C-alpha positions as semicolon CSV with decimal commas, in nm:
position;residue;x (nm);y (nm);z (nm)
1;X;-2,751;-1,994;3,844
2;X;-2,427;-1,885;3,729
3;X;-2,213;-1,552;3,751
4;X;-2,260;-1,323;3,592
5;X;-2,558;-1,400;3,389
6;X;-2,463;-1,480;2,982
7;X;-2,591;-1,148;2,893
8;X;-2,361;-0,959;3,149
9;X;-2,065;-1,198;3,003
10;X;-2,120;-1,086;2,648
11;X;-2,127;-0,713;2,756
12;X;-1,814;-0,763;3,011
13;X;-1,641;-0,974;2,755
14;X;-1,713;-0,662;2,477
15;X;-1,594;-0,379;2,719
16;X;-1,231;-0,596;2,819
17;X;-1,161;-0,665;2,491
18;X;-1,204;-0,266;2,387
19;X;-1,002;-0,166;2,687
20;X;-0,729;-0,385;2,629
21;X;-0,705;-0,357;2,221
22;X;-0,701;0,060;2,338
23;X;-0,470;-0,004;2,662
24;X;-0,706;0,180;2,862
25;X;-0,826;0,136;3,153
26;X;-1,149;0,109;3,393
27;X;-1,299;0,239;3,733
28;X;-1,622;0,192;3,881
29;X;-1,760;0,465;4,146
30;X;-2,078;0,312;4,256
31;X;-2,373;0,378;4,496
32;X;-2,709;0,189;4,434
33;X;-2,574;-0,085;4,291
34;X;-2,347;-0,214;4,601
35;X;-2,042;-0,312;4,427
36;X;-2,241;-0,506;4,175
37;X;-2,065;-0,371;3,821
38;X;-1,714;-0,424;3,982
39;X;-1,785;-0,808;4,058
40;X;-1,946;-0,854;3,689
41;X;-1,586;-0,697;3,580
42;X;-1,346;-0,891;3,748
43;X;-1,541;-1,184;3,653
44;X;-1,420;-1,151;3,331
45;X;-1,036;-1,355;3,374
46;X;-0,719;-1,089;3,342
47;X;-0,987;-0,808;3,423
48;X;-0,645;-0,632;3,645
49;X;-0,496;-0,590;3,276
50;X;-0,772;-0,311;3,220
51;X;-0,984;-0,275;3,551
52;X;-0,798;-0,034;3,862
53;X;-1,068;-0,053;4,109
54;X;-1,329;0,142;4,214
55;X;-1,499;0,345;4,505
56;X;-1,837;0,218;4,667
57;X;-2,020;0,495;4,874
58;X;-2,315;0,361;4,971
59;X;-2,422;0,587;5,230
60;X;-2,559;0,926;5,165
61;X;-2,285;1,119;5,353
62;X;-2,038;0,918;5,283
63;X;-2,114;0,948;4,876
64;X;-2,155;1,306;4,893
65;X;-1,830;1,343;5,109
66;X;-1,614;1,138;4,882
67;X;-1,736;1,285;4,617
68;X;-1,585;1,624;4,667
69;X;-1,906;1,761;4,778
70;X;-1,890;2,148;4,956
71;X;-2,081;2,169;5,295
72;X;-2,330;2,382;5,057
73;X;-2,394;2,124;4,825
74;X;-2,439;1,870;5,056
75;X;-2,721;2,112;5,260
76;X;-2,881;2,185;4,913
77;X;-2,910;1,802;4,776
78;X;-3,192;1,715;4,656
79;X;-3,099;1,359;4,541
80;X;-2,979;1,111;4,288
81;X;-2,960;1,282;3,949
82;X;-2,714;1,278;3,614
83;X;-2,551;1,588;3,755
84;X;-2,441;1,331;4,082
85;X;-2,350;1,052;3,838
86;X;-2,135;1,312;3,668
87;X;-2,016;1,399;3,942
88;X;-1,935;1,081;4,081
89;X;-1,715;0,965;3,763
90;X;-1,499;1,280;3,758
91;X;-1,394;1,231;4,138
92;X;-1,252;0,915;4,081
93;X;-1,127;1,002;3,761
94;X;-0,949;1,240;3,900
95;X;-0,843;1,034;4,226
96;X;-0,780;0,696;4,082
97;X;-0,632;0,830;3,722
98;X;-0,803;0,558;3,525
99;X;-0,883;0,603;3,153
100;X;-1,257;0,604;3,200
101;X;-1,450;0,605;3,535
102;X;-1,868;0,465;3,473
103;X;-2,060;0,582;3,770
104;X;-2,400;0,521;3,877
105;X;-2,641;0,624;4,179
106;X;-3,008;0,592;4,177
107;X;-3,318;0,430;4,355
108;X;-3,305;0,065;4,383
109;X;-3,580;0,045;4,654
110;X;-3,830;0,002;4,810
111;X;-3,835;0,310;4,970
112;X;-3,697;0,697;4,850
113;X;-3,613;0,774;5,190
114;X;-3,286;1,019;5,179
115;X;-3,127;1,095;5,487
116;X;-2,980;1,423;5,437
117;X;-2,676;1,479;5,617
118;X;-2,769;1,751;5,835
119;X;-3,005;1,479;5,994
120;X;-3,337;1,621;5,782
121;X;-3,496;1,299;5,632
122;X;-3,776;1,292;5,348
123;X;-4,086;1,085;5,420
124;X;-4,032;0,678;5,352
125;X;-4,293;0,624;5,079
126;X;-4,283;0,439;4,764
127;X;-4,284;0,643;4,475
128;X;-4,210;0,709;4,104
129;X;-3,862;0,735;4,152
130;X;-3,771;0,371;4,295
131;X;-3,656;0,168;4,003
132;X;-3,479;0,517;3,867
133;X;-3,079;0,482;3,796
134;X;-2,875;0,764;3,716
135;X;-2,541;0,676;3,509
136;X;-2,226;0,892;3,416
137;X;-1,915;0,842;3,244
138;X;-1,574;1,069;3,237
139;X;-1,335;0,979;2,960
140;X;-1,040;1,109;2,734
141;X;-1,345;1,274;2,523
142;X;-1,546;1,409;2,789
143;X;-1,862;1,315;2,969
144;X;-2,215;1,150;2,877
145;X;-2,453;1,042;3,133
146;X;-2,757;0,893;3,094
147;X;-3,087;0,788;3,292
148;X;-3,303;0,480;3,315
149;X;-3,617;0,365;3,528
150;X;-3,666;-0,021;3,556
151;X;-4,048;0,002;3,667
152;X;-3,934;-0,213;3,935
153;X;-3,986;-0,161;4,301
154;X;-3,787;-0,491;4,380
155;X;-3,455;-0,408;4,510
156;X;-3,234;-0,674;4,440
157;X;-3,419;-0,689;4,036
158;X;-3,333;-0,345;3,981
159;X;-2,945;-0,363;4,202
160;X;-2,888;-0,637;3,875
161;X;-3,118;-0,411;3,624
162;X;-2,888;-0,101;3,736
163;X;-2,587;-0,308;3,699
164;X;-2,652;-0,413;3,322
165;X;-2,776;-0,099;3,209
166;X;-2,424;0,069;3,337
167;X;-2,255;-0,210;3,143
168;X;-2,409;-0,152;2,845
169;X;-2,400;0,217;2,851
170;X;-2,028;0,153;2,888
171;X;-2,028;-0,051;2,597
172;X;-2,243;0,198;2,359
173;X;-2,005;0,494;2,494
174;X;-1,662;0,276;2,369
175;X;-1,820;0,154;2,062
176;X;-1,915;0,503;1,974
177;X;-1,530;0,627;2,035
178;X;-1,451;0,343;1,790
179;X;-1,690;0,475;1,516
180;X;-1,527;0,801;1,557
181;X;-1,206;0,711;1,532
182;X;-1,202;0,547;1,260
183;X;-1,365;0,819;1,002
């Protein structure tokens, strides 16, 4: 097996060469996926010329806490959503000052079980929502978020699935700045 798979390459390989033809530059704020998106992206050789870093919150207080979350909102979540993606990618925006932050939180699996931080937990069951990924982006021209559902209750399938469809929302978002720009 090698890493990244040839189809993350060709998306990586597409994103660094936008970023560095623009001199922009990258962060990754991600929860589901485990750090996943940042390895595909500094897999790609001189990746420090265009990626900064990134934030992984992986636990559900510590996401919601680093993510500029009030004591309200965090009593009130109800979950992974756009709206937390969103969220997610204007926090480090803001905090790491990167060109464009691409977030993503979701369900990889196998379970929905979300410990709410006030120690409530919902019921461990496998449902609908496992294979669901939630994906946000903050640039110079605003937001776009997106969501996806893999179909997949297999954890480490839909960590990668998660991973690639981040990538390539990425990708669609930059090649659609490109269209613009040049009208």
């Amino acid at each position: 097996m090698s890493f990244p798979p040839e189809d993350i390459t060709e998306i990586v390989t597409q994103i660094a060469s936008i970023l560095r033809e623009r001199n922009q530059t990258l962060a990754i704020s991600e929860a589901a996926c485990g750090g996943l998106i940042s390895a595909y992206i500094v897999s790609v050789p001189g990746a420090s010329n265009f990626y900064i870093g990134g934030k992984l919150v992986y636990s559900l207080k510590q996401r919601l806490k680093l993510s500029g979350w009030s004591d309200s909102e965090i009593s009130n979540y109800m979950g992974p959503s756009e709206q937390v993606a969103l969220k997610l990618a204007r926090t480090a925006k803001y905090e790491l000052g990167s060109t464009y932050v691409l977030s993503e939180t979701g369900f990889a699996g196998p379970s929905t079980g979300i410990v709410i931080p006030n120690g409530k937990e919902d019921e461990e069951q496998e449902s609908d929502e496992v294979g669901t990924v939630y994906i946000g982006l903050s640039g110079p021209n605003g937001e776009a978020s997106t969501s996806n559902s893999t179909g997949s209750h297999d954890r480490a399938k839909n960590m990668s699935e998660f991973a690639k469809l981040g990538l390539s929302f990425l990708l669609e978002q930059l090649q659609k700045t490109d269209e613009k720009d040049s009208r």
